[in-house]
C-alpha cells in the first residue's frame, strides 16, 4: 500500500487530492492547475486533463492500491505537457536523485521527463539538468531515471520563484497519457512509492498550503464559508479561516457558483465579487461585494445558495 515518510519530493504524486475539480478542458495555449500541485498546458492544441479511478485490485503493480490517476488526452496538434514545481532550487542540489513513475499510453509514444533548476526573478539562468525519454506502451509499467543534480556554486537565487521543475512532455501529438505514482527521491535507485507526507490527511494539508479551497457539491449545496460584517451597503469583510497556513500570501481569490450573504431572516444578497483584503498567511481576509441593501455593521452569513458549484479558494502556488 502507499505509505509516506517524506522521502518523495513530489507532492500529491499519487493524485489523491483534487481541490479544483476532476476534469479540465483547455484550449490551445491554456494553462491551469488540475490535480493539486500539477500544472497543465495545452501545448499546440486543445487538451483534456481528468481524474480517472482505479478499479480496486487493478492498480499498476500488485501490492499497490490507490484511488486515482491522471489522464491527459492531447487533441489534434497538441503535445503532452504536465509540470510539477518543487519548492526551493536547493532541493537535491549537488546530489543524485531518482525519478520513478507508472504510465501507459493510448497508443505507444515517447515521453520526456525534463528536470530544470529555475533560479527565480533576477536570478541565474535556468539550468536544464536532463530530459530522459521513455518508450510508453499501452500497458502500465514503471519507469525510472537517475539525475545528477548540479550544485549551486556560482548561482544567484532570485527574490522568488526559485524551484526545481519537473516537466513531462512529448514531441508526438494527439496522444493519451495515463500517469500515477510519481516520485523523486535522493539516491541512485527507485524505492517503493511513498507519498510526500506520512498520511493521506497530511498530504491534503500540504496541498492546502499551496491552494486552500472550500467547495460546495451536490451533497452540500448550502456550504458555509464564514461570517462577514458589512462596512457599507455594498461591501462585506470576512476572515477566511484556513485549516493550514498558506505557504505565502495569496495575491488573488478564486471563486465561483452562486454565493450569498444572508442574515437568516429571509434577506438574501447575491455576492457579485470576492477579492483579497488585508490578510495574513494564517487568517486571510476577504472583501465581498453585493449590488446594494446591506446594513452597515450588521453580521451576515456567507454561504452557497443551493449551488453544487460554489467555491472560494486562495491560491498560493509557486
PDB file of C-alpha atoms in Angstrom:
ATOM      1  CA  UNK A   1       0.000   0.000   0.000  1.00  0.00           C
ATOM      2  CA  UNK A   2       1.014   3.630  -0.468  1.00  0.00           C
ATOM      3  CA  UNK A   3       2.808   4.914   2.620  1.00  0.00           C
ATOM      4  CA  UNK A   4       4.812   8.011   3.368  1.00  0.00           C
ATOM      5  CA  UNK A   5       7.977   9.067   5.166  1.00  0.00           C
ATOM      6  CA  UNK A   6       8.900  12.329   3.475  1.00  0.00           C
ATOM      7  CA  UNK A   7      11.455  10.872   1.033  1.00  0.00           C
ATOM      8  CA  UNK A   8       9.377  11.816  -2.013  1.00  0.00           C
ATOM      9  CA  UNK A   9       9.809  15.443  -3.120  1.00  0.00           C
ATOM     10  CA  UNK A  10       6.702  15.231  -5.319  1.00  0.00           C
ATOM     11  CA  UNK A  11       3.566  16.414  -3.501  1.00  0.00           C
ATOM     12  CA  UNK A  12       0.399  14.521  -4.473  1.00  0.00           C
ATOM     13  CA  UNK A  13       2.309  12.041  -6.627  1.00  0.00           C
ATOM     14  CA  UNK A  14      -0.498   9.504  -6.113  1.00  0.00           C
ATOM     15  CA  UNK A  15      -3.088  12.023  -7.374  1.00  0.00           C
ATOM     16  CA  UNK A  16      -5.184  11.708  -4.221  1.00  0.00           C
ATOM     17  CA  UNK A  17      -6.090  15.412  -3.931  1.00  0.00           C
ATOM     18  CA  UNK A  18      -8.246  17.283  -6.488  1.00  0.00           C
ATOM     19  CA  UNK A  19      -9.450  20.507  -4.827  1.00  0.00           C
ATOM     20  CA  UNK A  20     -10.101  22.353  -8.108  1.00  0.00           C
ATOM     21  CA  UNK A  21     -12.237  19.683  -9.761  1.00  0.00           C
ATOM     22  CA  UNK A  22     -11.862  16.424 -11.648  1.00  0.00           C
ATOM     23  CA  UNK A  23     -11.964  17.428 -15.330  1.00  0.00           C
ATOM     24  CA  UNK A  24     -10.282  20.327 -17.137  1.00  0.00           C
ATOM     25  CA  UNK A  25     -10.668  21.197 -20.819  1.00  0.00           C
ATOM     26  CA  UNK A  26      -8.027  23.622 -22.115  1.00  0.00           C
ATOM     27  CA  UNK A  27      -7.949  25.342 -25.479  1.00  0.00           C
ATOM     28  CA  UNK A  28      -4.603  25.764 -27.239  1.00  0.00           C
ATOM     29  CA  UNK A  29      -2.214  27.767 -25.072  1.00  0.00           C
ATOM     30  CA  UNK A  30      -4.376  27.335 -21.960  1.00  0.00           C
ATOM     31  CA  UNK A  31      -2.697  26.825 -18.573  1.00  0.00           C
ATOM     32  CA  UNK A  32      -4.359  25.525 -15.403  1.00  0.00           C
ATOM     33  CA  UNK A  33      -3.732  23.540 -12.249  1.00  0.00           C
ATOM     34  CA  UNK A  34      -5.546  20.208 -12.353  1.00  0.00           C
ATOM     35  CA  UNK A  35      -4.878  17.666  -9.603  1.00  0.00           C
ATOM     36  CA  UNK A  36      -3.265  19.573  -6.748  1.00  0.00           C
ATOM     37  CA  UNK A  37       0.320  20.692  -7.487  1.00  0.00           C
ATOM     38  CA  UNK A  38       0.168  19.599 -11.157  1.00  0.00           C
ATOM     39  CA  UNK A  39       0.156  22.351 -13.760  1.00  0.00           C
ATOM     40  CA  UNK A  40      -1.249  21.549 -17.207  1.00  0.00           C
ATOM     41  CA  UNK A  41      -0.581  23.288 -20.509  1.00  0.00           C
ATOM     42  CA  UNK A  42      -2.398  22.778 -23.794  1.00  0.00           C
ATOM     43  CA  UNK A  43       0.736  22.739 -25.951  1.00  0.00           C
ATOM     44  CA  UNK A  44      -0.080  23.243 -29.639  1.00  0.00           C
ATOM     45  CA  UNK A  45      -3.767  22.368 -29.459  1.00  0.00           C
ATOM     46  CA  UNK A  46      -6.622  21.603 -27.079  1.00  0.00           C
ATOM     47  CA  UNK A  47      -6.224  19.060 -24.277  1.00  0.00           C
ATOM     48  CA  UNK A  48      -8.372  17.449 -21.601  1.00  0.00           C
ATOM     49  CA  UNK A  49      -6.982  16.536 -18.189  1.00  0.00           C
ATOM     50  CA  UNK A  50      -9.115  14.356 -15.926  1.00  0.00           C
ATOM     51  CA  UNK A  51      -9.258  12.248 -12.795  1.00  0.00           C
ATOM     52  CA  UNK A  52      -9.547   8.538 -13.537  1.00  0.00           C
ATOM     53  CA  UNK A  53     -10.473   5.882 -10.977  1.00  0.00           C
ATOM     54  CA  UNK A  54      -8.614   2.629 -10.426  1.00  0.00           C
ATOM     55  CA  UNK A  55     -10.784  -0.447 -10.107  1.00  0.00           C
ATOM     56  CA  UNK A  56      -9.957  -1.916  -6.663  1.00  0.00           C
ATOM     57  CA  UNK A  57      -7.266  -4.528  -7.113  1.00  0.00           C
ATOM     58  CA  UNK A  58      -6.280  -3.207 -10.546  1.00  0.00           C
ATOM     59  CA  UNK A  59      -3.651  -0.614  -9.625  1.00  0.00           C
ATOM     60  CA  UNK A  60      -0.467  -0.656 -11.755  1.00  0.00           C
ATOM     61  CA  UNK A  61       1.590  -3.071  -9.645  1.00  0.00           C
ATOM     62  CA  UNK A  62       0.466  -5.928  -7.414  1.00  0.00           C
ATOM     63  CA  UNK A  63       0.594  -4.828  -3.795  1.00  0.00           C
ATOM     64  CA  UNK A  64      -0.097  -1.172  -4.523  1.00  0.00           C
ATOM     65  CA  UNK A  65      -3.538   0.324  -4.102  1.00  0.00           C
ATOM     66  CA  UNK A  66      -4.543   3.853  -4.982  1.00  0.00           C
ATOM     67  CA  UNK A  67      -7.817   5.575  -5.811  1.00  0.00           C
ATOM     68  CA  UNK A  68      -6.999   7.787  -8.790  1.00  0.00           C
ATOM     69  CA  UNK A  69      -4.623   8.528 -11.618  1.00  0.00           C
ATOM     70  CA  UNK A  70      -4.261  11.452 -14.030  1.00  0.00           C
ATOM     71  CA  UNK A  71      -5.141  11.224 -17.714  1.00  0.00           C
ATOM     72  CA  UNK A  72      -4.221  13.734 -20.391  1.00  0.00           C
ATOM     73  CA  UNK A  73      -5.864  13.467 -23.795  1.00  0.00           C
ATOM     74  CA  UNK A  74      -3.993  15.748 -26.184  1.00  0.00           C
ATOM     75  CA  UNK A  75      -6.066  16.800 -29.189  1.00  0.00           C
ATOM     76  CA  UNK A  76      -5.043  17.254 -32.825  1.00  0.00           C
ATOM     77  CA  UNK A  77      -1.725  19.098 -32.978  1.00  0.00           C
ATOM     78  CA  UNK A  78      -1.327  19.072 -29.182  1.00  0.00           C
ATOM     79  CA  UNK A  79       1.611  17.631 -27.262  1.00  0.00           C
ATOM     80  CA  UNK A  80       1.668  16.154 -23.756  1.00  0.00           C
ATOM     81  CA  UNK A  81       2.663  18.708 -21.092  1.00  0.00           C
ATOM     82  CA  UNK A  82       2.401  18.246 -17.305  1.00  0.00           C
ATOM     83  CA  UNK A  83       4.536  20.218 -14.826  1.00  0.00           C
ATOM     84  CA  UNK A  84       5.281  19.888 -11.116  1.00  0.00           C
ATOM     85  CA  UNK A  85       7.224  22.644  -9.338  1.00  0.00           C
ATOM     86  CA  UNK A  86       9.243  21.577  -6.299  1.00  0.00           C
ATOM     87  CA  UNK A  87       9.697  24.460  -3.882  1.00  0.00           C
ATOM     88  CA  UNK A  88      13.296  25.658  -3.483  1.00  0.00           C
ATOM     89  CA  UNK A  89      16.001  25.048  -6.091  1.00  0.00           C
ATOM     90  CA  UNK A  90      18.271  23.881  -3.272  1.00  0.00           C
ATOM     91  CA  UNK A  91      16.371  20.567  -3.328  1.00  0.00           C
ATOM     92  CA  UNK A  92      18.833  17.745  -4.150  1.00  0.00           C
ATOM     93  CA  UNK A  93      21.480  20.277  -5.291  1.00  0.00           C
ATOM     94  CA  UNK A  94      24.867  18.568  -5.624  1.00  0.00           C
ATOM     95  CA  UNK A  95      23.306  15.106  -5.252  1.00  0.00           C
ATOM     96  CA  UNK A  96      21.882  12.325  -7.365  1.00  0.00           C
ATOM     97  CA  UNK A  97      18.102  11.963  -7.404  1.00  0.00           C
ATOM     98  CA  UNK A  98      15.951   9.251  -8.952  1.00  0.00           C
ATOM     99  CA  UNK A  99      12.639   9.814 -10.664  1.00  0.00           C
ATOM    100  CA  UNK A 100      10.140   6.965 -10.917  1.00  0.00           C
ATOM    101  CA  UNK A 101       6.562   6.785 -12.138  1.00  0.00           C
ATOM    102  CA  UNK A 102       3.988   4.424 -13.641  1.00  0.00           C
ATOM    103  CA  UNK A 103       2.489   5.256 -17.007  1.00  0.00           C
ATOM    104  CA  UNK A 104       0.691   3.865 -20.012  1.00  0.00           C
ATOM    105  CA  UNK A 105      -0.354   5.280 -23.360  1.00  0.00           C
ATOM    106  CA  UNK A 106      -3.433   5.132 -25.541  1.00  0.00           C
ATOM    107  CA  UNK A 107      -1.013   4.235 -28.346  1.00  0.00           C
ATOM    108  CA  UNK A 108       2.744   3.805 -27.971  1.00  0.00           C
ATOM    109  CA  UNK A 109       4.744   7.045 -27.910  1.00  0.00           C
ATOM    110  CA  UNK A 110       7.870   8.538 -26.329  1.00  0.00           C
ATOM    111  CA  UNK A 111       7.536  10.600 -23.145  1.00  0.00           C
ATOM    112  CA  UNK A 112      10.198  13.025 -21.894  1.00  0.00           C
ATOM    113  CA  UNK A 113      10.791  13.919 -18.235  1.00  0.00           C
ATOM    114  CA  UNK A 114      12.815  17.116 -18.105  1.00  0.00           C
ATOM    115  CA  UNK A 115      14.259  18.353 -14.814  1.00  0.00           C
ATOM    116  CA  UNK A 116      15.285  22.008 -14.573  1.00  0.00           C
ATOM    117  CA  UNK A 117      16.784  24.275 -11.930  1.00  0.00           C
ATOM    118  CA  UNK A 118      14.929  27.612 -12.053  1.00  0.00           C
ATOM    119  CA  UNK A 119      16.572  30.453 -10.133  1.00  0.00           C
ATOM    120  CA  UNK A 120      13.695  32.897  -9.964  1.00  0.00           C
ATOM    121  CA  UNK A 121      13.178  36.534 -10.862  1.00  0.00           C
ATOM    122  CA  UNK A 122      16.556  38.265 -11.062  1.00  0.00           C
ATOM    123  CA  UNK A 123      18.434  35.015 -10.502  1.00  0.00           C
ATOM    124  CA  UNK A 124      20.769  32.965 -12.667  1.00  0.00           C
ATOM    125  CA  UNK A 125      19.717  31.486 -15.998  1.00  0.00           C
ATOM    126  CA  UNK A 126      17.749  28.255 -15.815  1.00  0.00           C
ATOM    127  CA  UNK A 127      19.744  25.025 -15.990  1.00  0.00           C
ATOM    128  CA  UNK A 128      18.191  22.037 -17.777  1.00  0.00           C
ATOM    129  CA  UNK A 129      19.656  19.032 -15.991  1.00  0.00           C
ATOM    130  CA  UNK A 130      18.452  16.264 -18.313  1.00  0.00           C
ATOM    131  CA  UNK A 131      15.483  15.253 -20.468  1.00  0.00           C
ATOM    132  CA  UNK A 132      15.437  11.433 -20.493  1.00  0.00           C
ATOM    133  CA  UNK A 133      12.960   9.690 -22.787  1.00  0.00           C
ATOM    134  CA  UNK A 134      10.756   6.691 -22.068  1.00  0.00           C
ATOM    135  CA  UNK A 135       9.038   4.437 -24.605  1.00  0.00           C
ATOM    136  CA  UNK A 136       5.487   4.027 -23.312  1.00  0.00           C
ATOM    137  CA  UNK A 137       3.231   1.148 -24.287  1.00  0.00           C
ATOM    138  CA  UNK A 138      -0.481   0.523 -23.815  1.00  0.00           C
ATOM    139  CA  UNK A 139       0.164  -1.363 -20.552  1.00  0.00           C
ATOM    140  CA  UNK A 140       1.069   0.052 -17.161  1.00  0.00           C
ATOM    141  CA  UNK A 141       4.807  -0.078 -16.428  1.00  0.00           C
ATOM    142  CA  UNK A 142       7.179   1.636 -14.021  1.00  0.00           C
ATOM    143  CA  UNK A 143       9.901   3.857 -15.448  1.00  0.00           C
ATOM    144  CA  UNK A 144      12.866   5.457 -13.704  1.00  0.00           C
ATOM    145  CA  UNK A 145      15.873   7.670 -14.319  1.00  0.00           C
ATOM    146  CA  UNK A 146      18.676   8.970 -12.099  1.00  0.00           C
ATOM    147  CA  UNK A 147      19.641  12.628 -12.482  1.00  0.00           C
ATOM    148  CA  UNK A 148      22.937  14.171 -11.406  1.00  0.00           C
ATOM    149  CA  UNK A 149      21.816  17.465  -9.892  1.00  0.00           C
ATOM    150  CA  UNK A 150      24.337  20.323 -10.268  1.00  0.00           C
ATOM    151  CA  UNK A 151      25.497  22.201  -7.211  1.00  0.00           C
ATOM    152  CA  UNK A 152      24.500  25.833  -6.736  1.00  0.00           C
ATOM    153  CA  UNK A 153      28.085  27.059  -6.713  1.00  0.00           C
ATOM    154  CA  UNK A 154      28.251  30.400  -8.508  1.00  0.00           C
ATOM    155  CA  UNK A 155      24.471  30.674  -8.866  1.00  0.00           C
ATOM    156  CA  UNK A 156      22.328  33.622  -7.769  1.00  0.00           C
ATOM    157  CA  UNK A 157      18.866  32.980  -6.343  1.00  0.00           C
ATOM    158  CA  UNK A 158      16.100  35.382  -7.332  1.00  0.00           C
ATOM    159  CA  UNK A 159      13.793  37.050  -4.857  1.00  0.00           C
ATOM    160  CA  UNK A 160      11.124  34.437  -5.539  1.00  0.00           C
ATOM    161  CA  UNK A 161      10.284  31.550  -7.833  1.00  0.00           C
ATOM    162  CA  UNK A 162      13.472  29.520  -7.496  1.00  0.00           C
ATOM    163  CA  UNK A 163      12.319  25.939  -7.908  1.00  0.00           C
ATOM    164  CA  UNK A 164      13.222  22.504  -9.193  1.00  0.00           C
ATOM    165  CA  UNK A 165      10.826  21.922 -12.109  1.00  0.00           C
ATOM    166  CA  UNK A 166       9.788  18.508 -13.419  1.00  0.00           C
ATOM    167  CA  UNK A 167       8.072  18.563 -16.826  1.00  0.00           C
ATOM    168  CA  UNK A 168       6.570  15.579 -18.643  1.00  0.00           C
ATOM    169  CA  UNK A 169       6.217  16.292 -22.357  1.00  0.00           C
ATOM    170  CA  UNK A 170       6.172  14.745 -25.812  1.00  0.00           C
ATOM    171  CA  UNK A 171       7.044  15.670 -29.366  1.00  0.00           C
ATOM    172  CA  UNK A 172       4.329  13.376 -30.756  1.00  0.00           C
ATOM    173  CA  UNK A 173       0.865  14.925 -30.921  1.00  0.00           C
ATOM    174  CA  UNK A 174      -2.678  13.677 -30.305  1.00  0.00           C
ATOM    175  CA  UNK A 175      -1.626  11.186 -27.626  1.00  0.00           C
ATOM    176  CA  UNK A 176      -3.274   9.877 -24.450  1.00  0.00           C
ATOM    177  CA  UNK A 177      -1.184   9.591 -21.287  1.00  0.00           C
ATOM    178  CA  UNK A 178      -2.169   7.865 -18.037  1.00  0.00           C
ATOM    179  CA  UNK A 179       0.250   8.534 -15.159  1.00  0.00           C
ATOM    180  CA  UNK A 180       0.459   7.690 -11.452  1.00  0.00           C
ATOM    181  CA  UNK A 181       2.901   7.184  -8.593  1.00  0.00           C
ATOM    182  CA  UNK A 182       5.373   9.949  -9.406  1.00  0.00           C
ATOM    183  CA  UNK A 183       8.356  10.006  -7.064  1.00  0.00           C
ATOM    184  CA  UNK A 184      11.605  11.990  -6.956  1.00  0.00           C
ATOM    185  CA  UNK A 185      13.956  10.905  -4.187  1.00  0.00           C
ATOM    186  CA  UNK A 186      17.600  11.200  -3.181  1.00  0.00           C
ATOM    187  CA  UNK A 187      19.842   8.379  -4.327  1.00  0.00           C
ATOM    188  CA  UNK A 188      20.583   6.346  -7.424  1.00  0.00           C
ATOM    189  CA  UNK A 189      17.755   3.797  -7.346  1.00  0.00           C
ATOM    190  CA  UNK A 190      13.964   3.832  -7.211  1.00  0.00           C
ATOM    191  CA  UNK A 191      12.454   2.614  -3.954  1.00  0.00           C
ATOM    192  CA  UNK A 192       8.818   1.571  -3.303  1.00  0.00           C
ATOM    193  CA  UNK A 193       6.464   4.502  -3.828  1.00  0.00           C
ATOM    194  CA  UNK A 194       5.750   6.795  -0.876  1.00  0.00           C
ATOM    195  CA  UNK A 195       3.624   9.885  -0.551  1.00  0.00           C
ATOM    196  CA  UNK A 196       5.388  13.123   0.276  1.00  0.00           C
ATOM    197  CA  UNK A 197       3.596  13.217   3.653  1.00  0.00           C
ATOM    198  CA  UNK A 198       3.162  10.394   6.196  1.00  0.00           C
ATOM    199  CA  UNK A 199      -0.604  10.054   5.663  1.00  0.00           C
ATOM    200  CA  UNK A 200      -3.353  10.978   3.228  1.00  0.00           C
ATOM    201  CA  UNK A 201      -4.610  13.632   5.657  1.00  0.00           C
ATOM    202  CA  UNK A 202      -1.149  15.161   5.934  1.00  0.00           C
ATOM    203  CA  UNK A 203      -0.766  15.099   2.140  1.00  0.00           C
ATOM    204  CA  UNK A 204      -4.001  17.083   1.822  1.00  0.00           C
ATOM    205  CA  UNK A 205      -2.792  19.610   4.398  1.00  0.00           C
ATOM    206  CA  UNK A 206       0.452  20.022   2.441  1.00  0.00           C
ATOM    207  CA  UNK A 207      -1.535  20.656  -0.736  1.00  0.00           C
ATOM    208  CA  UNK A 208      -3.717  23.171   1.103  1.00  0.00           C
ATOM    209  CA  UNK A 209      -0.625  25.222   1.925  1.00  0.00           C
ATOM    210  CA  UNK A 210      -0.320  25.865  -1.823  1.00  0.00           C
ATOM    211  CA  UNK A 211      -4.036  26.156  -2.563  1.00  0.00           C
ATOM    212  CA  UNK A 212      -6.825  26.336   0.001  1.00  0.00           C
ATOM    213  CA  UNK A 213     -10.361  25.904  -1.283  1.00  0.00           C
ATOM    214  CA  UNK A 214     -13.779  25.416   0.304  1.00  0.00           C
ATOM    215  CA  UNK A 215     -16.226  23.929  -2.208  1.00  0.00           C
ATOM    216  CA  UNK A 216     -19.882  23.006  -2.266  1.00  0.00           C
ATOM    217  CA  UNK A 217     -21.069  19.872  -4.038  1.00  0.00           C
ATOM    218  CA  UNK A 218     -24.334  18.029  -4.679  1.00  0.00           C
ATOM    219  CA  UNK A 219     -24.424  16.774  -1.098  1.00  0.00           C
ATOM    220  CA  UNK A 220     -23.631  20.185   0.468  1.00  0.00           C
ATOM    221  CA  UNK A 221     -25.301  22.834  -1.752  1.00  0.00           C
ATOM    222  CA  UNK A 222     -25.597  25.279   1.178  1.00  0.00           C
ATOM    223  CA  UNK A 223     -21.922  25.118   2.179  1.00  0.00           C
ATOM    224  CA  UNK A 224     -20.959  27.694   4.809  1.00  0.00           C
ATOM    225  CA  UNK A 225     -17.949  29.909   4.039  1.00  0.00           C
ATOM    226  CA  UNK A 226     -17.935  32.177   7.096  1.00  0.00           C
ATOM    227  CA  UNK A 227     -19.366  35.288   8.749  1.00  0.00           C
ATOM    228  CA  UNK A 228     -18.851  38.775   7.336  1.00  0.00           C
ATOM    229  CA  UNK A 229     -19.558  42.279   8.601  1.00  0.00           C
ATOM    230  CA  UNK A 230     -20.982  44.982   6.345  1.00  0.00           C
ATOM    231  CA  UNK A 231     -18.829  48.104   6.051  1.00  0.00           C
ATOM    232  CA  UNK A 232     -21.289  49.767   3.690  1.00  0.00           C
ATOM    233  CA  UNK A 233     -24.462  48.966   1.783  1.00  0.00           C
ATOM    234  CA  UNK A 234     -22.448  47.075  -0.840  1.00  0.00           C
ATOM    235  CA  UNK A 235     -19.333  45.611   0.856  1.00  0.00           C
ATOM    236  CA  UNK A 236     -18.595  42.989   3.492  1.00  0.00           C
ATOM    237  CA  UNK A 237     -15.335  41.909   5.104  1.00  0.00           C
ATOM    238  CA  UNK A 238     -14.839  38.291   6.101  1.00  0.00           C
ATOM    239  CA  UNK A 239     -11.946  36.455   7.776  1.00  0.00           C
ATOM    240  CA  UNK A 240     -11.429  33.259   5.772  1.00  0.00           C
ATOM    241  CA  UNK A 241     -10.210  30.675   8.251  1.00  0.00           C
ATOM    242  CA  UNK A 242      -7.947  28.091   6.644  1.00  0.00           C
ATOM    243  CA  UNK A 243      -7.078  24.751   8.252  1.00  0.00           C
ATOM    244  CA  UNK A 244      -3.391  25.252   7.465  1.00  0.00           C
ATOM    245  CA  UNK A 245      -1.139  28.248   6.904  1.00  0.00           C
ATOM    246  CA  UNK A 246      -0.610  29.236   3.282  1.00  0.00           C
ATOM    247  CA  UNK A 247       2.998  28.930   2.131  1.00  0.00           C
ATOM    248  CA  UNK A 248       2.934  32.613   1.145  1.00  0.00           C
ATOM    249  CA  UNK A 249       0.467  35.484   0.943  1.00  0.00           C
ATOM    250  CA  UNK A 250      -2.293  34.815  -1.574  1.00  0.00           C
ATOM    251  CA  UNK A 251      -2.476  37.593  -4.168  1.00  0.00           C
ATOM    252  CA  UNK A 252      -5.861  36.657  -5.597  1.00  0.00           C
ATOM    253  CA  UNK A 253      -9.098  34.820  -4.877  1.00  0.00           C
ATOM    254  CA  UNK A 254     -10.647  32.066  -6.966  1.00  0.00           C
ATOM    255  CA  UNK A 255     -14.402  31.863  -6.586  1.00  0.00           C
ATOM    256  CA  UNK A 256     -17.489  30.828  -8.489  1.00  0.00           C
ATOM    257  CA  UNK A 257     -21.011  29.466  -8.360  1.00  0.00           C
ATOM    258  CA  UNK A 258     -23.914  31.103  -6.532  1.00  0.00           C
ATOM    259  CA  UNK A 259     -22.800  32.611  -3.189  1.00  0.00           C
ATOM    260  CA  UNK A 260     -24.994  34.794  -0.973  1.00  0.00           C
ATOM    261  CA  UNK A 261     -24.940  36.892   2.161  1.00  0.00           C
ATOM    262  CA  UNK A 262     -27.926  36.385   4.472  1.00  0.00           C
ATOM    263  CA  UNK A 263     -28.960  37.369   7.976  1.00  0.00           C
ATOM    264  CA  UNK A 264     -31.007  34.201   8.349  1.00  0.00           C
ATOM    265  CA  UNK A 265     -34.294  36.122   8.398  1.00  0.00           C
ATOM    266  CA  UNK A 266     -35.021  35.654   4.706  1.00  0.00           C
ATOM    267  CA  UNK A 267     -32.987  38.583   3.342  1.00  0.00           C
ATOM    268  CA  UNK A 268     -30.609  37.367   0.616  1.00  0.00           C
ATOM    269  CA  UNK A 269     -27.920  39.352  -1.188  1.00  0.00           C
ATOM    270  CA  UNK A 270     -26.081  37.805  -4.139  1.00  0.00           C
ATOM    271  CA  UNK A 271     -22.308  38.090  -3.997  1.00  0.00           C
ATOM    272  CA  UNK A 272     -21.024  39.760  -7.179  1.00  0.00           C
ATOM    273  CA  UNK A 273     -17.285  39.835  -6.420  1.00  0.00           C
ATOM    274  CA  UNK A 274     -14.756  38.433  -3.963  1.00  0.00           C
ATOM    275  CA  UNK A 275     -11.290  39.966  -3.501  1.00  0.00           C
ATOM    276  CA  UNK A 276      -8.337  39.943  -1.099  1.00  0.00           C
ATOM    277  CA  UNK A 277      -8.437  42.419   1.788  1.00  0.00           C
ATOM    278  CA  UNK A 278      -5.801  42.923   4.492  1.00  0.00           C
ATOM    279  CA  UNK A 279      -4.653  39.455   5.484  1.00  0.00           C
ATOM    280  CA  UNK A 280      -2.038  37.146   6.917  1.00  0.00           C
ATOM    281  CA  UNK A 281      -0.943  33.669   5.870  1.00  0.00           C
ATOM    282  CA  UNK A 282      -2.809  32.222   8.856  1.00  0.00           C
ATOM    283  CA  UNK A 283      -6.117  34.166   8.609  1.00  0.00           C
ATOM    284  CA  UNK A 284      -6.603  35.792   5.205  1.00  0.00           C
ATOM    285  CA  UNK A 285      -9.405  38.338   4.970  1.00  0.00           C
ATOM    286  CA  UNK A 286     -11.724  38.841   2.016  1.00  0.00           C
ATOM    287  CA  UNK A 287     -13.879  41.692   0.820  1.00  0.00           C
ATOM    288  CA  UNK A 288     -17.176  40.657  -0.779  1.00  0.00           C
ATOM    289  CA  UNK A 289     -19.415  42.850  -2.892  1.00  0.00           C
ATOM    290  CA  UNK A 290     -23.197  42.914  -3.433  1.00  0.00           C
ATOM    291  CA  UNK A 291     -25.346  45.254  -5.542  1.00  0.00           C
ATOM    292  CA  UNK A 292     -26.993  47.097  -2.625  1.00  0.00           C
ATOM    293  CA  UNK A 293     -29.118  46.776   0.513  1.00  0.00           C
ATOM    294  CA  UNK A 294     -26.672  45.761   3.268  1.00  0.00           C
ATOM    295  CA  UNK A 295     -26.967  47.311   6.723  1.00  0.00           C
ATOM    296  CA  UNK A 296     -23.682  48.756   7.967  1.00  0.00           C
ATOM    297  CA  UNK A 297     -22.110  46.950  10.974  1.00  0.00           C
ATOM    298  CA  UNK A 298     -24.511  44.007  10.615  1.00  0.00           C
ATOM    299  CA  UNK A 299     -23.082  40.474  10.527  1.00  0.00           C
ATOM    300  CA  UNK A 300     -24.097  38.205   7.641  1.00  0.00           C
ATOM    301  CA  UNK A 301     -23.735  34.500   6.939  1.00  0.00           C
ATOM    302  CA  UNK A 302     -21.832  33.769   3.721  1.00  0.00           C
ATOM    303  CA  UNK A 303     -22.900  30.501   2.099  1.00  0.00           C
ATOM    304  CA  UNK A 304     -23.636  28.711  -1.150  1.00  0.00           C
ATOM    305  CA  UNK A 305     -27.151  29.326  -2.441  1.00  0.00           C
ATOM    306  CA  UNK A 306     -28.299  25.805  -3.237  1.00  0.00           C
ATOM    307  CA  UNK A 307     -25.301  25.561  -5.573  1.00  0.00           C
ATOM    308  CA  UNK A 308     -23.223  22.437  -6.143  1.00  0.00           C
ATOM    309  CA  UNK A 309     -20.551  24.522  -7.904  1.00  0.00           C
ATOM    310  CA  UNK A 310     -19.951  27.318  -5.388  1.00  0.00           C
ATOM    311  CA  UNK A 311     -16.421  27.691  -4.042  1.00  0.00           C
ATOM    312  CA  UNK A 312     -13.950  30.155  -2.580  1.00  0.00           C
ATOM    313  CA  UNK A 313     -10.235  29.434  -2.891  1.00  0.00           C
ATOM    314  CA  UNK A 314      -6.901  31.063  -2.152  1.00  0.00           C
ATOM    315  CA  UNK A 315      -4.032  30.032  -4.437  1.00  0.00           C
ATOM    316  CA  UNK A 316      -0.502  30.392  -3.055  1.00  0.00           C
ATOM    317  CA  UNK A 317       1.282  28.458  -5.798  1.00  0.00           C
ATOM    318  CA  UNK A 318       4.917  28.729  -6.803  1.00  0.00           C
TER     319      UNK A 318
END
